[in-house]
Amino acid sequence: MCKESASLAEEGNKHRCLINIEDLGHKYPSSLAGFQAQILQQQRPEGKVLQSLLDSLTTFYRFWDPIPANCMSHSVLEFVNGSLLEQAPNVNNMKLSSAAKRWPYFLRRKTGISAAFAFAIFPKELNIDMSVYIQAIEDTVLFIDIFNDVLSFYKEYLSGERNNYVYNRARVNEKSTMETLQSVVDDALAAHSRAKKILEHTEAFLPWKSFLDGYIIPRTRAPKGESERHNFRILSRSYQHLLSLLGPYPGKLHVPAAMDFVNGCLLEQLPTIREMKLSSDAKSWPYSLRRKTGASGVYAFAIFPKVLKIDISIYIQVIDDIVLFIDLLNDVLSFHKEYLAGERNNYVYNRAHVDHTSIPETLQSIADDVLAAHARVTKVLQYTEGYLPWMRFVNGYIAFHVTLKRYRLGDLGF
């Protein structure tokens, strides 16, 4: 009971910090912007709010196993980045492109902190192996994010707020607000259904259902209220160098991508994860894992170093499509090599399994997704100064895979 009370107290403290950042962060943007750099440089953050938030992050590891705690910390850092993006005038005022289909949820996911909530459902004292629930995490995250948007829509509409997920999604899809709201509702219900089907006959179902009951009911009834140190020093120096090359926002957005890569590698190496039976309802799991292990956010932002003097508002809408393009193109170009090596625990095979499609069908579908993502990015950037760096990256990325012998594409005539 004492452990539970301590956990609840820490959660309450974390929530107060996050609410303060969301509502008042615009009053101390420089402190927010420097938060991650100070963590990596082993400095105490500026101000009581950020100091308290850092203390809460370290407390995660008392109540959750390392990988869930890593993912929760990553989610909170993404929230800080999302808040900075939302408060940046050039991003807030940029004209949305109809080709930037993935931008609304890219931003929404950062500001939702939903991965922290999703992993928090399963503290280590429950002794539930991560392989039991990990396939449902992505749909739980999606449900939390967009269900909140549905229930917040009326309040935000009355207050005149139009720069939110529903309106952004409506703009890029060129649909009415009401049509979009219904689509968001449908997506929320579908995500809930998939997660429930994955978990309902496992020991993870009761805590998951209890959390969702606790999440939904208040919103429908109440208003919103030494070698290690060495490695860390290397990371800190690398981060400082990164900031000097990329500028403040892109440099900071690299950190969660790099951290997520570490988490993804840990997940891939866990025997229970590697050996778990994939559920056909876990449609979002293959790419959830693939995105973590791709580190593609690092590459995507690196396309636009600050020496080019390209404002982030030029390309931020298509970063998520660039990430998708990098991830999936790598899977297409790596497939032959991995097939010859007997590797079957990869994105192509996982996606084929959950979709009940053949490997050739799945590979073709992934290739189609790659081309579609490329087309969307190109459409947004083609008349901007971001276009040439984008095309140079694409050409170089493809040439790298084709010419490097480890990919064995010469076997196929490349």
Coordinates of C-alpha atoms in Angstrom, one line a residue:
M1 CA 0.0 0.0 0.0
C2 CA 2.9 2.3 0.8
K3 CA 4.4 1.6 -2.6
E4 CA 1.1 2.3 -4.3
S5 CA 0.7 5.6 -2.4
A6 CA 4.2 6.6 -3.3
S7 CA 3.5 5.7 -7.0
L8 CA 0.3 7.8 -6.9
A9 CA 2.1 10.7 -5.3
E10 CA 4.8 10.7 -8.0
E11 CA 2.1 10.4 -10.7
G12 CA 0.3 13.4 -9.2
N13 CA 3.5 15.4 -9.1
K14 CA 4.3 14.5 -12.7
H15 CA 0.9 15.6 -13.8
R16 CA 1.2 18.9 -12.1
C17 CA 4.5 19.5 -13.8
L18 CA 3.0 18.6 -17.2
I19 CA -0.1 20.8 -16.7
N20 CA 2.2 23.6 -15.8
I21 CA 4.3 23.1 -19.0
E22 CA 1.2 22.8 -21.2
D23 CA -0.6 25.9 -19.7
L24 CA 2.4 28.1 -18.7
G25 CA 5.3 26.8 -20.7
H26 CA 5.1 29.7 -23.1
K27 CA 6.4 31.9 -20.2
Y28 CA 9.7 30.0 -19.9
P29 CA 10.4 28.6 -23.4
S30 CA 14.2 28.9 -23.1
S31 CA 14.2 26.7 -20.0
L32 CA 12.0 24.2 -21.7
A33 CA 14.2 24.2 -24.8
G34 CA 17.3 23.5 -22.7
F35 CA 15.7 20.8 -20.6
Q36 CA 17.0 17.8 -22.6
A37 CA 20.5 19.3 -23.0
Q38 CA 20.8 19.8 -19.3
I39 CA 19.8 16.2 -18.6
L40 CA 22.4 14.9 -21.1
Q41 CA 25.0 17.2 -19.7
Q42 CA 24.2 16.0 -16.2
Q43 CA 23.1 19.4 -15.0
R44 CA 20.1 20.2 -12.9
P45 CA 17.4 21.9 -15.0
E46 CA 16.4 25.5 -14.5
G47 CA 13.3 26.2 -12.3
K48 CA 11.3 24.1 -9.8
V49 CA 8.9 22.7 -12.4
L50 CA 11.5 21.1 -14.6
Q51 CA 13.6 20.0 -11.6
S52 CA 10.5 18.3 -10.2
L53 CA 9.7 16.8 -13.6
L54 CA 13.2 15.3 -13.8
D55 CA 12.8 13.8 -10.3
S56 CA 9.6 12.2 -11.5
L57 CA 11.2 10.7 -14.5
T58 CA 13.9 9.0 -12.4
T59 CA 11.2 7.7 -10.1
F60 CA 9.6 5.7 -13.0
Y61 CA 12.4 3.1 -12.6
R62 CA 11.3 2.3 -9.0
F63 CA 7.8 1.2 -10.1
W64 CA 8.2 0.0 -13.6
D65 CA 10.7 -2.4 -15.3
P66 CA 13.5 -0.7 -17.3
I67 CA 12.1 -0.8 -20.8
P68 CA 8.6 0.4 -19.9
A69 CA 10.2 3.1 -17.7
N70 CA 12.4 4.1 -20.7
C71 CA 9.4 4.4 -22.9
M72 CA 7.5 6.4 -20.3
S73 CA 10.5 8.8 -19.9
H74 CA 10.7 9.1 -23.7
S75 CA 7.0 10.0 -23.9
V76 CA 7.4 12.8 -21.4
L77 CA 10.4 14.2 -23.3
E78 CA 8.4 14.0 -26.5
F79 CA 5.7 16.0 -24.7
V80 CA 8.2 18.8 -23.9
N81 CA 9.2 18.8 -27.6
G82 CA 5.6 18.8 -28.7
S83 CA 4.8 21.7 -26.5
L84 CA 7.8 23.6 -27.9
L85 CA 6.6 22.9 -31.4
E86 CA 3.0 24.0 -30.6
Q87 CA 4.3 27.3 -29.1
A88 CA 6.7 28.1 -31.9
P89 CA 5.1 30.9 -33.9
N90 CA 6.5 29.8 -37.2
V91 CA 5.0 26.3 -36.7
N92 CA 1.8 27.6 -35.2
N93 CA 1.2 29.9 -38.1
M94 CA 2.4 27.8 -41.0
K95 CA 0.0 26.9 -43.8
L96 CA -0.9 23.2 -43.8
S97 CA -0.4 21.2 -46.9
S98 CA -3.1 18.8 -48.1
A99 CA -0.2 16.3 -48.7
A100 CA 0.9 16.4 -45.1
K101 CA -1.4 13.6 -44.1
R102 CA 0.7 12.4 -41.2
W103 CA 1.5 15.8 -39.7
P104 CA -1.6 16.2 -37.5
Y105 CA -1.1 12.9 -35.6
F106 CA 2.7 13.4 -35.6
L107 CA 2.2 16.5 -33.5
R108 CA -0.7 15.0 -31.5
R109 CA 1.3 12.0 -30.4
K110 CA 4.0 14.1 -29.1
T111 CA 1.7 16.3 -27.0
G112 CA -0.4 13.4 -25.8
I113 CA 2.0 11.7 -23.4
S114 CA -0.1 8.6 -24.1
A115 CA 2.7 6.1 -24.2
A116 CA 3.6 7.1 -20.6
F117 CA 0.0 6.3 -19.6
A118 CA -0.2 3.1 -21.6
F119 CA 2.9 1.6 -20.1
A120 CA 2.0 2.9 -16.6
I121 CA -1.0 0.5 -16.7
F122 CA 1.4 -2.4 -16.0
P123 CA 3.7 -1.6 -13.1
K124 CA 6.3 -4.3 -12.2
E125 CA 4.5 -5.3 -9.0
L126 CA 1.8 -6.9 -11.3
N127 CA 4.4 -9.3 -12.6
I128 CA 2.9 -9.3 -16.1
D129 CA 5.4 -10.1 -18.8
M130 CA 5.7 -7.4 -21.4
S131 CA 5.1 -9.9 -24.2
V132 CA 1.5 -10.2 -22.9
Y133 CA 0.6 -6.6 -23.6
I134 CA 3.2 -5.0 -25.9
Q135 CA 1.3 -5.7 -29.1
A136 CA -1.6 -3.7 -27.7
I137 CA 0.4 -0.7 -26.6
E138 CA 0.3 1.2 -29.9
D139 CA -3.5 0.9 -30.1
T140 CA -3.9 1.9 -26.5
V141 CA -1.7 5.0 -27.2
L142 CA -3.9 5.8 -30.3
F143 CA -7.1 5.4 -28.3
I144 CA -5.9 7.6 -25.4
D145 CA -4.8 10.3 -27.8
I146 CA -7.8 10.6 -30.1
F147 CA -10.4 9.7 -27.5
N148 CA -9.2 12.7 -25.6
D149 CA -9.6 14.8 -28.7
V150 CA -13.2 13.7 -29.2
L151 CA -14.2 14.5 -25.6
S152 CA -12.3 17.8 -25.6
F153 CA -13.7 18.9 -28.9
Y154 CA -16.8 20.7 -27.6
K155 CA -14.9 22.5 -24.9
E156 CA -12.2 23.6 -27.4
Y157 CA -14.8 24.6 -30.0
L158 CA -16.6 26.9 -27.4
S159 CA -13.3 28.5 -26.5
G160 CA -12.5 29.2 -30.1
E161 CA -9.6 26.8 -30.3
R162 CA -9.0 25.7 -33.9
N163 CA -5.3 24.7 -33.9
N164 CA -6.0 21.1 -32.7
Y165 CA -5.9 17.6 -34.0
V166 CA -9.4 17.5 -35.3
Y167 CA -9.1 20.8 -37.2
N168 CA -5.6 20.0 -38.5
R169 CA -6.8 16.5 -39.7
A170 CA -9.8 18.1 -41.4
R171 CA -7.6 20.6 -43.2
V172 CA -5.1 18.1 -44.6
N173 CA -7.8 15.7 -45.6
E174 CA -9.9 18.5 -47.1
K175 CA -13.0 17.3 -45.2
S176 CA -15.5 19.0 -43.0
T177 CA -15.0 19.2 -39.2
M178 CA -18.0 17.0 -38.5
E179 CA -16.9 14.3 -41.0
T180 CA -13.4 14.4 -39.4
L181 CA -14.8 14.2 -35.9
Q182 CA -16.8 11.1 -36.9
S183 CA -13.7 9.5 -38.5
V184 CA -11.7 10.2 -35.3
V185 CA -14.5 8.5 -33.3
D186 CA -14.4 5.5 -35.6
D187 CA -10.6 5.3 -35.3
A188 CA -10.8 5.5 -31.5
L189 CA -13.4 2.7 -31.3
A190 CA -11.4 0.5 -33.7
A191 CA -8.2 1.0 -31.7
H192 CA -10.1 0.1 -28.5
S193 CA -11.6 -3.0 -30.1
R194 CA -8.2 -4.2 -31.4
A195 CA -6.5 -3.7 -28.0
K196 CA -9.3 -5.4 -26.2
K197 CA -9.2 -8.4 -28.5
I198 CA -5.5 -8.8 -27.9
L199 CA -5.7 -8.6 -24.1
E200 CA -9.2 -9.9 -23.1
H201 CA -8.1 -13.5 -22.3
T202 CA -4.8 -12.5 -20.5
E203 CA -3.9 -11.3 -17.1
A204 CA -3.3 -7.8 -18.6
F205 CA -6.9 -7.3 -19.4
L206 CA -8.2 -6.3 -16.0
P207 CA -5.6 -3.6 -15.4
W208 CA -6.1 -2.3 -18.9
K209 CA -9.8 -2.2 -18.5
S210 CA -9.5 -0.6 -15.1
F211 CA -7.3 2.1 -16.5
L212 CA -9.6 2.9 -19.4
D213 CA -12.6 3.0 -17.1
G214 CA -10.7 5.5 -14.9
Y215 CA -9.6 7.4 -18.0
I216 CA -13.1 7.6 -19.6
I217 CA -15.4 8.1 -16.7
P218 CA -13.9 11.3 -15.2
R219 CA -13.9 12.9 -18.7
T220 CA -17.5 12.2 -19.2
R221 CA -18.5 13.5 -15.8
A222 CA -16.2 16.3 -14.9
P223 CA -14.4 19.3 -16.5
K224 CA -10.7 19.3 -17.3
G225 CA -8.9 20.2 -14.5
E226 CA 32.1 4.8 -14.3
S227 CA 31.8 3.2 -18.0
E228 CA 28.3 4.3 -17.8
R229 CA 29.4 7.8 -16.9
H230 CA 32.0 7.7 -19.7
N231 CA 29.3 6.7 -22.2
F232 CA 27.1 9.4 -21.0
R233 CA 29.8 12.0 -21.4
I234 CA 30.3 10.8 -25.0
L235 CA 26.5 11.2 -25.6
S236 CA 26.5 14.6 -24.0
R237 CA 29.3 15.8 -26.3
S238 CA 27.6 14.3 -29.3
Y239 CA 24.4 16.0 -28.4
Q240 CA 26.2 19.4 -28.1
H241 CA 27.7 18.8 -31.5
L242 CA 24.3 17.9 -32.9
L243 CA 22.8 21.1 -31.6
S244 CA 25.6 23.1 -33.3
L245 CA 24.8 21.4 -36.6
L246 CA 21.0 21.3 -36.6
G247 CA 19.8 24.1 -34.5
P248 CA 17.6 24.1 -31.4
Y249 CA 14.3 22.3 -32.3
P250 CA 15.6 19.7 -34.8
G251 CA 18.6 19.0 -32.4
K252 CA 16.3 18.4 -29.5
L253 CA 13.9 16.2 -31.5
H254 CA 16.9 13.9 -32.3
V255 CA 17.2 12.9 -28.6
P256 CA 13.8 11.0 -28.3
A257 CA 14.5 9.3 -31.6
A258 CA 17.9 8.1 -30.4
M259 CA 16.4 7.0 -27.1
D260 CA 13.6 5.2 -28.8
F261 CA 16.2 3.3 -30.9
V262 CA 17.7 2.0 -27.7
N263 CA 14.3 0.9 -26.4
G264 CA 13.5 -0.8 -29.7
C265 CA 16.8 -2.7 -29.6
L266 CA 16.1 -3.8 -26.1
L267 CA 12.6 -5.0 -27.1
E268 CA 13.9 -6.9 -30.1
Q269 CA 16.4 -8.7 -27.9
L270 CA 14.0 -9.9 -25.3
P271 CA 13.4 -13.6 -25.6
T272 CA 9.7 -13.2 -24.5
I273 CA 9.1 -10.6 -27.2
R274 CA 10.9 -12.6 -30.0
E275 CA 9.0 -15.7 -29.2
M276 CA 5.6 -14.3 -28.5
K277 CA 2.7 -15.3 -30.7
L278 CA 1.6 -12.5 -32.9
S279 CA -2.1 -11.6 -32.8
S280 CA -3.9 -10.9 -36.1
D281 CA -5.5 -8.0 -34.3
A282 CA -2.2 -6.3 -33.4
K283 CA -2.2 -4.4 -36.7
S284 CA -0.1 -1.6 -35.3
W285 CA 2.5 -3.7 -33.6
P286 CA 4.9 -4.4 -36.5
Y287 CA 5.4 -0.7 -37.4
S288 CA 5.4 0.3 -33.7
L289 CA 8.5 -1.9 -33.2
R290 CA 9.9 -1.0 -36.6
R291 CA 9.7 2.7 -36.0
K292 CA 11.6 2.4 -32.8
T293 CA 14.5 0.4 -34.3
G294 CA 14.8 2.6 -37.4
A295 CA 16.2 5.7 -35.7
S296 CA 14.7 7.4 -38.8
G297 CA 13.8 10.5 -37.0
V298 CA 17.5 11.2 -36.6
Y299 CA 18.1 10.9 -40.3
A300 CA 15.0 12.8 -41.2
F301 CA 15.9 16.0 -39.3
A302 CA 19.6 15.6 -40.4
I303 CA 18.5 16.4 -43.9
F304 CA 18.0 20.0 -42.9
P305 CA 21.0 21.2 -41.0
K306 CA 20.9 24.8 -39.8
V307 CA 23.7 25.8 -42.2
L308 CA 21.0 25.6 -44.9
K309 CA 18.9 28.2 -43.0
I310 CA 15.6 26.4 -43.8
D311 CA 12.9 27.3 -41.3
I312 CA 11.4 24.2 -39.6
S313 CA 7.9 25.2 -40.7
I314 CA 9.0 24.4 -44.3
Y315 CA 9.5 20.7 -43.6
I316 CA 8.0 19.8 -40.3
Q317 CA 4.7 18.7 -41.8
V318 CA 6.4 15.9 -43.7
I319 CA 8.9 14.7 -41.2
D320 CA 6.6 11.7 -40.3
D321 CA 6.3 10.7 -44.0
I322 CA 10.1 11.0 -44.3
V323 CA 10.5 8.7 -41.3
L324 CA 8.0 6.3 -42.9
F325 CA 9.9 6.4 -46.2
I326 CA 13.2 5.7 -44.6
D327 CA 11.9 2.9 -42.4
L328 CA 10.1 1.1 -45.1
L329 CA 12.5 1.6 -48.0
N330 CA 15.2 0.1 -45.8
D331 CA 12.9 -2.9 -45.2
V332 CA 12.3 -3.4 -49.0
L333 CA 16.0 -3.1 -49.8
S334 CA 17.1 -5.3 -46.9
F335 CA 14.6 -8.0 -47.5
H336 CA 16.7 -10.1 -49.9
K337 CA 19.7 -10.0 -47.6
E338 CA 17.6 -10.9 -44.6
Y339 CA 15.8 -13.7 -46.4
L340 CA 19.1 -15.3 -47.4
A341 CA 20.2 -15.1 -43.8
G342 CA 17.1 -16.8 -42.6
E343 CA 15.9 -13.8 -40.7
R344 CA 12.1 -13.9 -40.2
N345 CA 11.6 -11.7 -37.2
N346 CA 11.4 -8.5 -39.2
Y347 CA 8.8 -6.0 -40.3
V348 CA 7.9 -7.7 -43.5
Y349 CA 7.2 -11.0 -41.9
N350 CA 5.5 -9.5 -38.9
R351 CA 3.2 -7.4 -41.1
A352 CA 2.4 -10.4 -43.3
H353 CA 1.5 -12.4 -40.2
V354 CA -0.9 -9.9 -38.7
D355 CA -2.5 -9.0 -42.0
H356 CA -2.8 -12.7 -43.2
T357 CA -1.2 -11.9 -46.5
S358 CA 1.6 -13.6 -48.4
I359 CA 5.2 -12.3 -48.2
P360 CA 5.2 -11.1 -51.9
E361 CA 1.8 -9.4 -51.3
T362 CA 3.1 -7.7 -48.2
L363 CA 6.4 -6.7 -49.8
Q364 CA 4.4 -5.1 -52.7
S365 CA 2.2 -3.3 -50.2
I366 CA 5.2 -1.9 -48.4
A367 CA 6.7 -0.8 -51.6
D368 CA 3.4 1.0 -52.4
D369 CA 3.6 2.7 -49.0
V370 CA 7.1 3.8 -49.7
L371 CA 6.2 5.4 -53.0
A372 CA 3.1 7.0 -51.5
A373 CA 5.1 8.6 -48.7
H374 CA 7.8 9.8 -51.1
A375 CA 5.1 11.4 -53.3
R376 CA 3.5 13.2 -50.3
V377 CA 6.9 14.6 -49.2
T378 CA 7.8 15.6 -52.7
K379 CA 4.5 17.4 -53.2
V380 CA 4.9 19.4 -50.0
L381 CA 8.5 20.3 -50.6
Q382 CA 8.8 20.6 -54.3
Y383 CA 8.5 24.4 -54.5
T384 CA 10.4 25.2 -51.4
E385 CA 14.1 25.4 -50.4
G386 CA 13.6 22.0 -48.6
Y387 CA 13.2 20.2 -51.9
L388 CA 16.8 19.9 -53.0
P389 CA 18.1 18.6 -49.7
W390 CA 15.3 16.1 -49.7
M391 CA 16.1 14.8 -53.2
R392 CA 19.8 14.6 -52.4
F393 CA 19.1 12.6 -49.4
V394 CA 16.8 10.2 -51.3
N395 CA 19.3 9.7 -54.0
G396 CA 22.1 9.1 -51.5
Y397 CA 20.1 6.8 -49.3
I398 CA 19.1 4.6 -52.3
A399 CA 22.7 4.6 -53.7
F400 CA 24.0 3.6 -50.3
H401 CA 21.9 0.5 -50.2
V402 CA 22.5 -0.4 -53.8
T403 CA 26.3 0.0 -53.8
L404 CA 27.0 -1.5 -50.4
K405 CA 27.8 -5.2 -50.7
R406 CA 26.2 -6.2 -47.4
Y407 CA 22.7 -5.7 -48.9
R408 CA 23.5 -8.2 -51.8
L409 CA 21.3 -6.3 -54.3
G410 CA 23.8 -7.2 -57.0
D411 CA 22.3 -10.7 -56.8
L412 CA 19.1 -9.1 -58.2
G413 CA 20.8 -7.2 -61.0
F414 CA 21.3 -3.8 -59.3

